[in-house]
Short mmCIF file of C-alpha atoms (C1' of nucleotides) in Angstrom, two decimals:
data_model
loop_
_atom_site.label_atom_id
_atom_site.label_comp_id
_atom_site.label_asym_id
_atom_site.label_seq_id
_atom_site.Cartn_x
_atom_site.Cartn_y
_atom_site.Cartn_z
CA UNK L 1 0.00 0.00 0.00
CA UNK L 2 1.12 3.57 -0.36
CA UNK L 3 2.75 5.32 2.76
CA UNK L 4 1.46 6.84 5.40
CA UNK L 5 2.68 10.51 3.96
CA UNK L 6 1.58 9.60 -0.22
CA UNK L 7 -2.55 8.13 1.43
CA UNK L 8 -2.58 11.66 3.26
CA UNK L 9 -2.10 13.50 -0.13
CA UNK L 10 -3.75 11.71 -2.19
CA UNK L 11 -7.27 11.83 0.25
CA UNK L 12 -6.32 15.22 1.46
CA UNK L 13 -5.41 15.06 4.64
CA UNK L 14 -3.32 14.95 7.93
CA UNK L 15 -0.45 12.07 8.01
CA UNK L 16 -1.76 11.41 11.65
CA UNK L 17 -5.27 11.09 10.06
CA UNK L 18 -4.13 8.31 8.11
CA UNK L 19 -2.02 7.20 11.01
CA UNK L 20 -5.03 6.81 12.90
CA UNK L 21 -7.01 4.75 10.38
CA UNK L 22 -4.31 2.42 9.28
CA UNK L 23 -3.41 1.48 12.84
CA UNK L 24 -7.06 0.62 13.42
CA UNK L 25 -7.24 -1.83 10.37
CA UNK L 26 -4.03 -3.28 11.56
CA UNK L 27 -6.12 -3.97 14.75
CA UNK L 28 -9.05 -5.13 13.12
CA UNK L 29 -6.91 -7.73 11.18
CA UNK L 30 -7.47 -5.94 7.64
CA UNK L 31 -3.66 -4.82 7.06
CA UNK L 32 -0.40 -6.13 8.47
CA UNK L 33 2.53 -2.63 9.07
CA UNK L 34 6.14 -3.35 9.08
CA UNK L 35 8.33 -0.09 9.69
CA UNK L 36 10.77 0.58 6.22
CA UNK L 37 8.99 -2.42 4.45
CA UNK L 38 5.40 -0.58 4.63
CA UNK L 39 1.74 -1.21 5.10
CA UNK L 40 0.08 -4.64 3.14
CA UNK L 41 -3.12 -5.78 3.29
CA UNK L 42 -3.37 -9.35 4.30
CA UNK L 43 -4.33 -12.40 2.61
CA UNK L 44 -6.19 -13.69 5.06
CA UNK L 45 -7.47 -11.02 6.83
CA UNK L 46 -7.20 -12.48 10.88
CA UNK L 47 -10.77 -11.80 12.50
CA UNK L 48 -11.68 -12.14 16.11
CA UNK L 49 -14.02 -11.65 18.42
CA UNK L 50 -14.17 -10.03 21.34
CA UNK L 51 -14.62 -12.77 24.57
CA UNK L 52 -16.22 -10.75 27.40
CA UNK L 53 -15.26 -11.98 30.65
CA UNK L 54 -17.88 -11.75 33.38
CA UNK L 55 -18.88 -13.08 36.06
CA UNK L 56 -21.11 -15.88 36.56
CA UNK L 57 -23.55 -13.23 38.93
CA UNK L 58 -23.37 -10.93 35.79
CA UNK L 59 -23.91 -12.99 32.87
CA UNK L 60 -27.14 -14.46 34.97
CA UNK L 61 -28.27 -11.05 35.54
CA UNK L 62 -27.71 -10.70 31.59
CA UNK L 63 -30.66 -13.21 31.21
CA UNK L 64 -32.64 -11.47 33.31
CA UNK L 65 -32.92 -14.52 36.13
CA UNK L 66 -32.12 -14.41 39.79
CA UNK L 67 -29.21 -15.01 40.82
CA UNK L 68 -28.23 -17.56 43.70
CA UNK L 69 -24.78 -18.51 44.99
CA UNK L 70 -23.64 -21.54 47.38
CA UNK L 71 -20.83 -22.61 48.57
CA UNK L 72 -20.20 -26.12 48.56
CA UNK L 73 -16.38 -26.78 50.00
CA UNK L 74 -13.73 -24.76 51.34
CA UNK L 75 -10.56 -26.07 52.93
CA UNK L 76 -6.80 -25.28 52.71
CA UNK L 77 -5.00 -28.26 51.08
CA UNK L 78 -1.00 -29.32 50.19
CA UNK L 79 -1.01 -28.35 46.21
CA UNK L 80 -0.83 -31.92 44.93
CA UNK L 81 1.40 -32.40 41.94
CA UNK L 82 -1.00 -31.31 39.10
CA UNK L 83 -1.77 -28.15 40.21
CA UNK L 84 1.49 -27.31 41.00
CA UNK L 85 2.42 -28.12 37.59
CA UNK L 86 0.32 -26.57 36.42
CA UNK L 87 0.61 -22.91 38.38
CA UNK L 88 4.11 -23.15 37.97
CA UNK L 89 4.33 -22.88 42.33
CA UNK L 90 6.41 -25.16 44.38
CA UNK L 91 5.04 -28.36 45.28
CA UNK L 92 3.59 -28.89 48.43
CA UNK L 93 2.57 -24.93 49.07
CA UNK L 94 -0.57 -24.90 50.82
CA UNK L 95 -3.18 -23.71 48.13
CA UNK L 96 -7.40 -22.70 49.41
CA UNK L 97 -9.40 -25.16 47.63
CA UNK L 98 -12.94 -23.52 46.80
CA UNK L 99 -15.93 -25.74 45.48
CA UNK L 100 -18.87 -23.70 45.04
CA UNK L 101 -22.60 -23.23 43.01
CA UNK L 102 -23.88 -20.70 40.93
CA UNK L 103 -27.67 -20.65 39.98
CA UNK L 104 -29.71 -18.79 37.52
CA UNK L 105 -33.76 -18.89 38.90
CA UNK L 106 -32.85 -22.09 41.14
CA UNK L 107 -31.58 -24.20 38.25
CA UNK L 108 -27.79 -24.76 38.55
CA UNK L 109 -25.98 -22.76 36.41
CA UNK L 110 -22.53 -22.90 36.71
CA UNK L 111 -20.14 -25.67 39.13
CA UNK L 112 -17.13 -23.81 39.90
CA UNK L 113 -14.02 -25.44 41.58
CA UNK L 114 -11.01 -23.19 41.67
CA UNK L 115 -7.57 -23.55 43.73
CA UNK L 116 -6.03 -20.31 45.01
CA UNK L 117 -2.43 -19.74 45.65
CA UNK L 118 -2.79 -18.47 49.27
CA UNK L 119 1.21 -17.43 49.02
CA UNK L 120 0.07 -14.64 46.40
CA UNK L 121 -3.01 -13.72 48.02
CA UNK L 122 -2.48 -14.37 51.74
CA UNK L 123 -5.70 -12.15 52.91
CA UNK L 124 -8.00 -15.10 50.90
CA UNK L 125 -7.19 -17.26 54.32
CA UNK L 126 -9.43 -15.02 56.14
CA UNK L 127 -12.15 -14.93 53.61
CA UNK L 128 -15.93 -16.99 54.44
CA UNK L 129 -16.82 -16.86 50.48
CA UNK L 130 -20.38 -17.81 52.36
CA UNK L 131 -21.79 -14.81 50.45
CA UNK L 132 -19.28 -13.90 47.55
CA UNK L 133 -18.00 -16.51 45.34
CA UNK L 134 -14.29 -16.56 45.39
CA UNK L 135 -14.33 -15.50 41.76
CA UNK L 136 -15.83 -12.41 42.82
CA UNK L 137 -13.79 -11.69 45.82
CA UNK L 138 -10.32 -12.68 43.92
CA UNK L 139 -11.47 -9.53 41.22
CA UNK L 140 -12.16 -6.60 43.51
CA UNK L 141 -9.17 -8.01 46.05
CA UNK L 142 -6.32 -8.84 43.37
CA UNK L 143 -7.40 -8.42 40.09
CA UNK L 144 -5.19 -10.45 37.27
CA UNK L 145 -3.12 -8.96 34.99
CA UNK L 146 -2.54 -12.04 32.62
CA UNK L 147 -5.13 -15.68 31.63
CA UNK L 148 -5.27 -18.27 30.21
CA UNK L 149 -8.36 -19.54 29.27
CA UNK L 150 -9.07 -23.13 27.79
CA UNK L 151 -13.01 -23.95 26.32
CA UNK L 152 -13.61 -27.84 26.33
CA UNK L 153 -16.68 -30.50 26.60
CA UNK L 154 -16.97 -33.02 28.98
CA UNK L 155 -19.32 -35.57 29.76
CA UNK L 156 -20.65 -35.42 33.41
CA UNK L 157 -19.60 -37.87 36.06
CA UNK L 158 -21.83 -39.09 38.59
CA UNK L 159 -20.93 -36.11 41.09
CA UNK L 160 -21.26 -33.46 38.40
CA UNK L 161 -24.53 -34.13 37.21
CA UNK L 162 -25.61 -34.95 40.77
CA UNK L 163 -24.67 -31.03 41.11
CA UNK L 164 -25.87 -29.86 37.93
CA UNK L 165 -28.90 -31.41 38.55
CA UNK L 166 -29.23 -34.08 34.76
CA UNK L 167 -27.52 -37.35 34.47
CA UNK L 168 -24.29 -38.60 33.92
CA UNK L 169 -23.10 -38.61 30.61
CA UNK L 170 -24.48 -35.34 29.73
CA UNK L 171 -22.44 -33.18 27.50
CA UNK L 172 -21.31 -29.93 29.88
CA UNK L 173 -19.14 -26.87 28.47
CA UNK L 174 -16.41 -26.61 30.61
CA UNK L 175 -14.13 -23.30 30.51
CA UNK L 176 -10.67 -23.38 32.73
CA UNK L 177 -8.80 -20.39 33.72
CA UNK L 178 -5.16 -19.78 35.40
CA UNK L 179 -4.28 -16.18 36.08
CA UNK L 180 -1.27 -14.21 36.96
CA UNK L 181 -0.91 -11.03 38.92
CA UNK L 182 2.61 -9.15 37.50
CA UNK L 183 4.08 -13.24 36.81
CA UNK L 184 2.48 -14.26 40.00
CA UNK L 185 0.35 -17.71 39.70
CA UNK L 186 -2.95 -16.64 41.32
CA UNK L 187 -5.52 -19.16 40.57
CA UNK L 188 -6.77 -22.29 38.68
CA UNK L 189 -10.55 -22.84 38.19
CA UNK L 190 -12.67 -25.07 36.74
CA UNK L 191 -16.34 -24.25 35.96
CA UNK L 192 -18.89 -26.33 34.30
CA UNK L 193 -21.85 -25.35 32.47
CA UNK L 194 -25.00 -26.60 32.53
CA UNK L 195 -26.12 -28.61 29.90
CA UNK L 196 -27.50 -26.94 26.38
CA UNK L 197 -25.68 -23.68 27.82
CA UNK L 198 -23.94 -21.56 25.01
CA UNK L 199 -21.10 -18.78 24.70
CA UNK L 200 -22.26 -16.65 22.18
CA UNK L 201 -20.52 -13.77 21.22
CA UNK L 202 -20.03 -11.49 17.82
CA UNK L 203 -17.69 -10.49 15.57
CA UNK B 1 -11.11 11.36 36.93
CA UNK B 2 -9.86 14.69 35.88
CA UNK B 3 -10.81 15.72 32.04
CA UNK B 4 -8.03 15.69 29.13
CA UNK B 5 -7.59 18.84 29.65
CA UNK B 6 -6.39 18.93 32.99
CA UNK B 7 -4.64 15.46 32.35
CA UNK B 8 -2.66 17.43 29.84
CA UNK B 9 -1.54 20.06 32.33
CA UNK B 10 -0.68 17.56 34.48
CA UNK B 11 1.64 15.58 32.73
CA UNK B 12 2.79 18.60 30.75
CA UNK B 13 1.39 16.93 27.46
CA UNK B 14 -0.99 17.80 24.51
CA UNK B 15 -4.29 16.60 25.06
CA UNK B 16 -4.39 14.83 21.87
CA UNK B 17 -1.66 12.13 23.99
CA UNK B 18 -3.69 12.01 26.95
CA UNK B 19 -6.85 11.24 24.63
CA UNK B 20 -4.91 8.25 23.29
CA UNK B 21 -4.19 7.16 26.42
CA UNK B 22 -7.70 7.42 27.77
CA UNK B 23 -9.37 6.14 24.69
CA UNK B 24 -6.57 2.60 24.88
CA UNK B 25 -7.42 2.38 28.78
CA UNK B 26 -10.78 2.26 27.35
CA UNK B 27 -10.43 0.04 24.69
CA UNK B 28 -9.05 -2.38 27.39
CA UNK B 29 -11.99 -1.95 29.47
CA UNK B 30 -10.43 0.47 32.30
CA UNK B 31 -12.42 3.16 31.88
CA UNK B 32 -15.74 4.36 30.77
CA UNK B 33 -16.18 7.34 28.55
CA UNK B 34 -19.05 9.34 27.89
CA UNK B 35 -19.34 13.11 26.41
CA UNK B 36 -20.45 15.87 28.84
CA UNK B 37 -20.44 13.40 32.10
CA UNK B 38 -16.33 12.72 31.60
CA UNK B 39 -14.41 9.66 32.30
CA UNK B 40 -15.26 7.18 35.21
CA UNK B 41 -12.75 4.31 36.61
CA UNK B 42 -14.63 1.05 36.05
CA UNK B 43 -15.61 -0.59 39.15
CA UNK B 44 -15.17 -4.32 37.51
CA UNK B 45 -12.47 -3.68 34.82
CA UNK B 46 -14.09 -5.39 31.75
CA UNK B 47 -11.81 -8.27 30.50
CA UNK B 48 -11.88 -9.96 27.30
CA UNK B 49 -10.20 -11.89 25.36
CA UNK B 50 -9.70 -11.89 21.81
CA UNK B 51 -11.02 -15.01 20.29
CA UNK B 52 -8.54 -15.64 16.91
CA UNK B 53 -10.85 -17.09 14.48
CA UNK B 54 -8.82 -18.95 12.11
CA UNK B 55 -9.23 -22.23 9.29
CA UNK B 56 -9.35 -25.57 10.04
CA UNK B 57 -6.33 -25.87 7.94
CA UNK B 58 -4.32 -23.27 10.06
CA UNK B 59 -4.92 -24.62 13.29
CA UNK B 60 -3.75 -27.93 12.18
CA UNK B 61 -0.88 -26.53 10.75
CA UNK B 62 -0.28 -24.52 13.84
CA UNK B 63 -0.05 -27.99 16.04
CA UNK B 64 2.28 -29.13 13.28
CA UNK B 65 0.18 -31.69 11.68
CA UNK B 66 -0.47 -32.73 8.54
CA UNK B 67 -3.76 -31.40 7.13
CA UNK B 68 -6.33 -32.99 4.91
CA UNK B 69 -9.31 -31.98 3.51
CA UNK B 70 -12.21 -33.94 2.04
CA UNK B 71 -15.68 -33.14 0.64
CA UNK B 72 -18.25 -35.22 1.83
CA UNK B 73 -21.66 -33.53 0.55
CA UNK B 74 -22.68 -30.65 -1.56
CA UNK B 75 -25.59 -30.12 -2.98
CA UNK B 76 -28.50 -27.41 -3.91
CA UNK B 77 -31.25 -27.40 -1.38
CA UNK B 78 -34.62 -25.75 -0.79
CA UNK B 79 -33.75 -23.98 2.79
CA UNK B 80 -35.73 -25.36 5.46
CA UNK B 81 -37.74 -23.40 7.82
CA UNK B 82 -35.09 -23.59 10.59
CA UNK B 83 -32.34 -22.07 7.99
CA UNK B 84 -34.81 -19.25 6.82
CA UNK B 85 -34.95 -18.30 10.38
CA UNK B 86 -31.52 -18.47 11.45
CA UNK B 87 -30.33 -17.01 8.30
CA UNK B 88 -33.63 -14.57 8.06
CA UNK B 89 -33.62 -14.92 3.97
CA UNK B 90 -37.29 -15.85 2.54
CA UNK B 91 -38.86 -19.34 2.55
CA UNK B 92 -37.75 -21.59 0.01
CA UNK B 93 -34.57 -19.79 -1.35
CA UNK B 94 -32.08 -22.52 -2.92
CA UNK B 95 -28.91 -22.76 -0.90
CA UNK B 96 -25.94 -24.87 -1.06
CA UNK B 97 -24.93 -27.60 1.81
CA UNK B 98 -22.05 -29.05 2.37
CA UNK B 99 -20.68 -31.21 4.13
CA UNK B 100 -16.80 -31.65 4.67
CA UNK B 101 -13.96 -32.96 6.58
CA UNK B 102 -10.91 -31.64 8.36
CA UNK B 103 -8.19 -33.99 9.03
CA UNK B 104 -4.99 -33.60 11.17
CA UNK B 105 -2.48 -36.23 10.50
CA UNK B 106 -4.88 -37.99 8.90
CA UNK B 107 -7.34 -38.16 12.44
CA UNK B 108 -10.50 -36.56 12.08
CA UNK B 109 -9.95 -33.02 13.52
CA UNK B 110 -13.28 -30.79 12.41
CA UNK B 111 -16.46 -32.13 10.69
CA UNK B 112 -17.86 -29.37 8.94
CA UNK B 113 -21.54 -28.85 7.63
CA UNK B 114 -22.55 -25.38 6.34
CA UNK B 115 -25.21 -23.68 4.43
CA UNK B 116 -24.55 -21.38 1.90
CA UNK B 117 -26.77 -18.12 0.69
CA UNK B 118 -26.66 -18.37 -3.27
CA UNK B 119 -28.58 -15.30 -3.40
CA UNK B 120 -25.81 -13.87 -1.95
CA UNK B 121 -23.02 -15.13 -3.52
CA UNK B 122 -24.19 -16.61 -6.93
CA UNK B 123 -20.32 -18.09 -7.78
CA UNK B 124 -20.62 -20.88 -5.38
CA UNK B 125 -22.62 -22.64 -7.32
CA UNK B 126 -19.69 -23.26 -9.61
CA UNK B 127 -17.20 -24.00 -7.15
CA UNK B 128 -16.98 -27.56 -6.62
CA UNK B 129 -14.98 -27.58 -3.25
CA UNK B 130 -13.32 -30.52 -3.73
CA UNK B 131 -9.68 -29.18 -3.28
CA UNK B 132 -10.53 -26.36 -1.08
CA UNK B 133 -13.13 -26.11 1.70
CA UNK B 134 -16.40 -24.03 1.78
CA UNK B 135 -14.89 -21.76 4.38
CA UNK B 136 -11.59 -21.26 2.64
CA UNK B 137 -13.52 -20.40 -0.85
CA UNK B 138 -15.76 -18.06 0.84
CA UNK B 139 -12.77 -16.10 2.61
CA UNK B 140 -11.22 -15.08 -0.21
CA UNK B 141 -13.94 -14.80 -2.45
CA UNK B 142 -17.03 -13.39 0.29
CA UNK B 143 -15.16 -12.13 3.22
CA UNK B 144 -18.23 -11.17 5.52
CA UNK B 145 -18.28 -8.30 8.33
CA UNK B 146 -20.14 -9.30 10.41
CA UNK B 147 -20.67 -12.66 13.02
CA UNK B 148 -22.50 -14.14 15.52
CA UNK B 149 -20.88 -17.40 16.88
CA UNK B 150 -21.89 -19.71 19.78
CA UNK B 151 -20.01 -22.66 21.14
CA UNK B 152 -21.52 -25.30 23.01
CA UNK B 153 -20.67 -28.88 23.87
CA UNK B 154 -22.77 -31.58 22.10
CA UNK B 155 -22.84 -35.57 22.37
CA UNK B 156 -22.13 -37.58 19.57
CA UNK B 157 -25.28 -39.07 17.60
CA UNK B 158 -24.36 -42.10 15.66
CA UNK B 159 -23.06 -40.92 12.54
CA UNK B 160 -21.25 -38.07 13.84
CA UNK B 161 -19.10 -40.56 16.04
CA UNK B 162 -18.73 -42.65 13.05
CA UNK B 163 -17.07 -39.27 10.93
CA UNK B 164 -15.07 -38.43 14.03
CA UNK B 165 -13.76 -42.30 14.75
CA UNK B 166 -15.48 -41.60 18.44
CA UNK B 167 -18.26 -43.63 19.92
CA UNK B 168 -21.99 -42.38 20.06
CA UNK B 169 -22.60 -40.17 23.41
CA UNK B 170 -18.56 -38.80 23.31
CA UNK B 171 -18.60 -35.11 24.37
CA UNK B 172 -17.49 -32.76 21.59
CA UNK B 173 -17.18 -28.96 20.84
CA UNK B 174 -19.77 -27.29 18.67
CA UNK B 175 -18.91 -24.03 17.27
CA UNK B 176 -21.97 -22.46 14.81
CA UNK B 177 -21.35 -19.23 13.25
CA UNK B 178 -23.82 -17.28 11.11
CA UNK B 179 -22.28 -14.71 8.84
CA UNK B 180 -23.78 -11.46 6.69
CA UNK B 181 -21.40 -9.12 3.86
CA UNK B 182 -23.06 -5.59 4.58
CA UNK B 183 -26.65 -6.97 5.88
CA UNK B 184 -26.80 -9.74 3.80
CA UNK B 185 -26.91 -12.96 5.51
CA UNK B 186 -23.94 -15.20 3.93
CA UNK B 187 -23.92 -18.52 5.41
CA UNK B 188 -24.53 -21.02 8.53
CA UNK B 189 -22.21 -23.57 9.75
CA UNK B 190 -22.09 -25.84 11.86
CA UNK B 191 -18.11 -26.96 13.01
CA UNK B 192 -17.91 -29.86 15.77
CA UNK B 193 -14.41 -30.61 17.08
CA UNK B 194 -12.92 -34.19 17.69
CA UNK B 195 -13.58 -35.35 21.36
CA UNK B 196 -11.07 -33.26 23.93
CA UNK B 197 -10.51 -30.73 21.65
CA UNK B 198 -9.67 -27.42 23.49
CA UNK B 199 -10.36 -24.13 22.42
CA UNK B 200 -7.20 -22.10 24.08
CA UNK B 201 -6.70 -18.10 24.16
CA UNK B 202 -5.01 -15.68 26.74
CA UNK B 203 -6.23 -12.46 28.00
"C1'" DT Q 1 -26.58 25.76 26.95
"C1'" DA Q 2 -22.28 24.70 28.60
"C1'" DG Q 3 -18.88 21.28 29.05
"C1'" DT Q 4 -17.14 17.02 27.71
"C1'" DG Q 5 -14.89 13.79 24.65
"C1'" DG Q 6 -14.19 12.95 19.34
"C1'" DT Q 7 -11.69 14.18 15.70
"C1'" DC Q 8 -8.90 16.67 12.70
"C1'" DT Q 9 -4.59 19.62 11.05
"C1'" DA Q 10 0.24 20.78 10.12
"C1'" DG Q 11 4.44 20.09 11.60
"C1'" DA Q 12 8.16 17.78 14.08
"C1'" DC Q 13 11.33 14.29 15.88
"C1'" DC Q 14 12.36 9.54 16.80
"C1'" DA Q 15 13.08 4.36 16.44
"C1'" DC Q 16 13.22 0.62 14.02
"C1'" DT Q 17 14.48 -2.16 10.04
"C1'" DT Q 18 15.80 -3.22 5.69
"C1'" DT Q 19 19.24 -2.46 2.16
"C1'" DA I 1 22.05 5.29 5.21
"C1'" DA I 2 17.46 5.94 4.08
"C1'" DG I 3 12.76 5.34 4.46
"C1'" DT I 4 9.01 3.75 7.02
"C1'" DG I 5 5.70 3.86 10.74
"C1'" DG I 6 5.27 5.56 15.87
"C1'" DT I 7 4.46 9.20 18.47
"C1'" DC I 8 4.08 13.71 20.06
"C1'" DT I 9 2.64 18.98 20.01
"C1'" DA I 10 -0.42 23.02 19.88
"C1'" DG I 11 -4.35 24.47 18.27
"C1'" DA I 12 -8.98 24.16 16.33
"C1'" DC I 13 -13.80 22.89 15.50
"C1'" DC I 14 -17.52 19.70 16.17
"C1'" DA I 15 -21.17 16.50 18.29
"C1'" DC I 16 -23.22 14.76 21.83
"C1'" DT I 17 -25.55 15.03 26.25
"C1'" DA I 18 -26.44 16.08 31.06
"C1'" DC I 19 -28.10 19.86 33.38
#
DNA sequence: TAGTGGTCTAGACCACTTT
DNA sequence: AAGTGGTCTAGACCACTAC
């Protein structure tokens, strides 16, 4: 494509104009800018979509249903080797284990079982998560800088669908998140969808 | 917070900077912006992530696999009442479906069944698809602009398993997408991932 | 209607990267 | 070494919207 200076010429305009334009259709995908080698449009322009990120309280809110949350199981354990693994912390740290329910009109929404690295978060020792899910508590208290977020299916096991209230063997959306404060391992969870429950989102 | 003027006195800048800055922190979710009533600090920082919507064929690639493609189906349909809806184009319109298979190292990766507006883009009729999939053809030829996608986890029905080497009832991925090019609705499809496929991103 | 952010201009200097 | 995009300045006008 032409530069920068030869775009804001030929459509009459300030360089900065064109600046601003061509760095947003680098960011929508459309154009790929090099510095000395230029602006080119790409082949195949790279789309994506925006994931929003809420919380299970908002996104039940979204649908306009009541919104209940229980909490099933809290206890500090010894990190077995797994999570360890994968939170990149020593082995054997002492880690809160969280189990807990979220509900949209009474029907079970969400199961969410997360494992938080006390070490980077000490003040979570102290917290009852009787009325806020940890989730919640973790983003106003120590909010992440850095995810990683994996989308899978599973099929229930007998526990799961005991929760989730449907039978085992039922297909379940499944999304798992580790986050980082500044490099800091903060958190694993797990949360599990009810069954027939989408992610929608546009482009 | 303060407005870009006084930002700009501040930090001894032009306020054109500090509106950059303002307008990325909102971008990112930060901040909220609005005319007259000034900027606000979000109280729950809005997250997301970006979702990288690529081919079949360049996600296999990515893992370093060999990809394969093969057609399974095509053919000119009436649309069915459920397609009409999705797709909101009239009753009865012809369409194209398809049916196709992504491979990665010769294991069934993606199965791949998608219905096509001719209306709306009158040259797939001709393309035969046999070398290239639907999706590929219609990149290059019909990029769209706009999306709605949903993912959801589905259980195998017989024939599905048989395409995907799984057994009936296995928990798999679903990811539909409808598509439109300016307002005009372009295409449905329907993509279902091999069992313990992961969808992976980072904030 | 007044004040805010949204956007533009014209000009300048800098940093990176290819040659 | 040269050319590109990246970023900044100082100033201007506009559009929306809360009051």
């Amino acid at each position: 494509m032409p530069t920068e200076t030869q775009l804001a010429e030929e459509f009459n305009c300030a360089r900065a104009t064109v600046n601003r334009a061509l760095r947003e259709l680098a960011e929508q995908g459309f154009v790929e800018r090099k510095r000395k080698s230029g602006t080119r449009v790409k082949k195949e322009p790279s789309k994506h979509a925006k994931l929003e990120f809420s919380l299970a309280r908002q996104v039940v809110e979204n649908q306009n249903a009541a919104y209940r949350y229980a909490l099933v199981e809290r206890n500090v354990v010894i990190s077995p080797g797994w999570l360890s693994s994968q939170l990149n912390v020593a082995p054997n740290v002492r880690v809160l284990h969280v189990i807990c329910m979220h509900y949209a009109d009474n029907r079970p929404f969400q199961m969410e079982e997360r494992w938080i690295n006390i070490e980077a978060v000490p003040d979570v020792e102290d917290a009852d998560l009787l009325e806020q899910g940890p989730h919640e508590w973790l983003l106003t208290t120590a909010p992440f800088t850095d995810a990683e977020v994996a989308f899978c299916a599973i099929s229930a096991d007998a526990r799961l669908a005991e929760f989730m209230g449907t039978t085992a063997g039922a297909s379940m959306i499944q999304m798992e998140r580790t986050t980082w404060k500044s490099e800091k391992p903060l958190t694993f969870a797990r949360m599990t969808h009810h069954p027939g429950y989408c992610i929608r989102t546009k482009y």
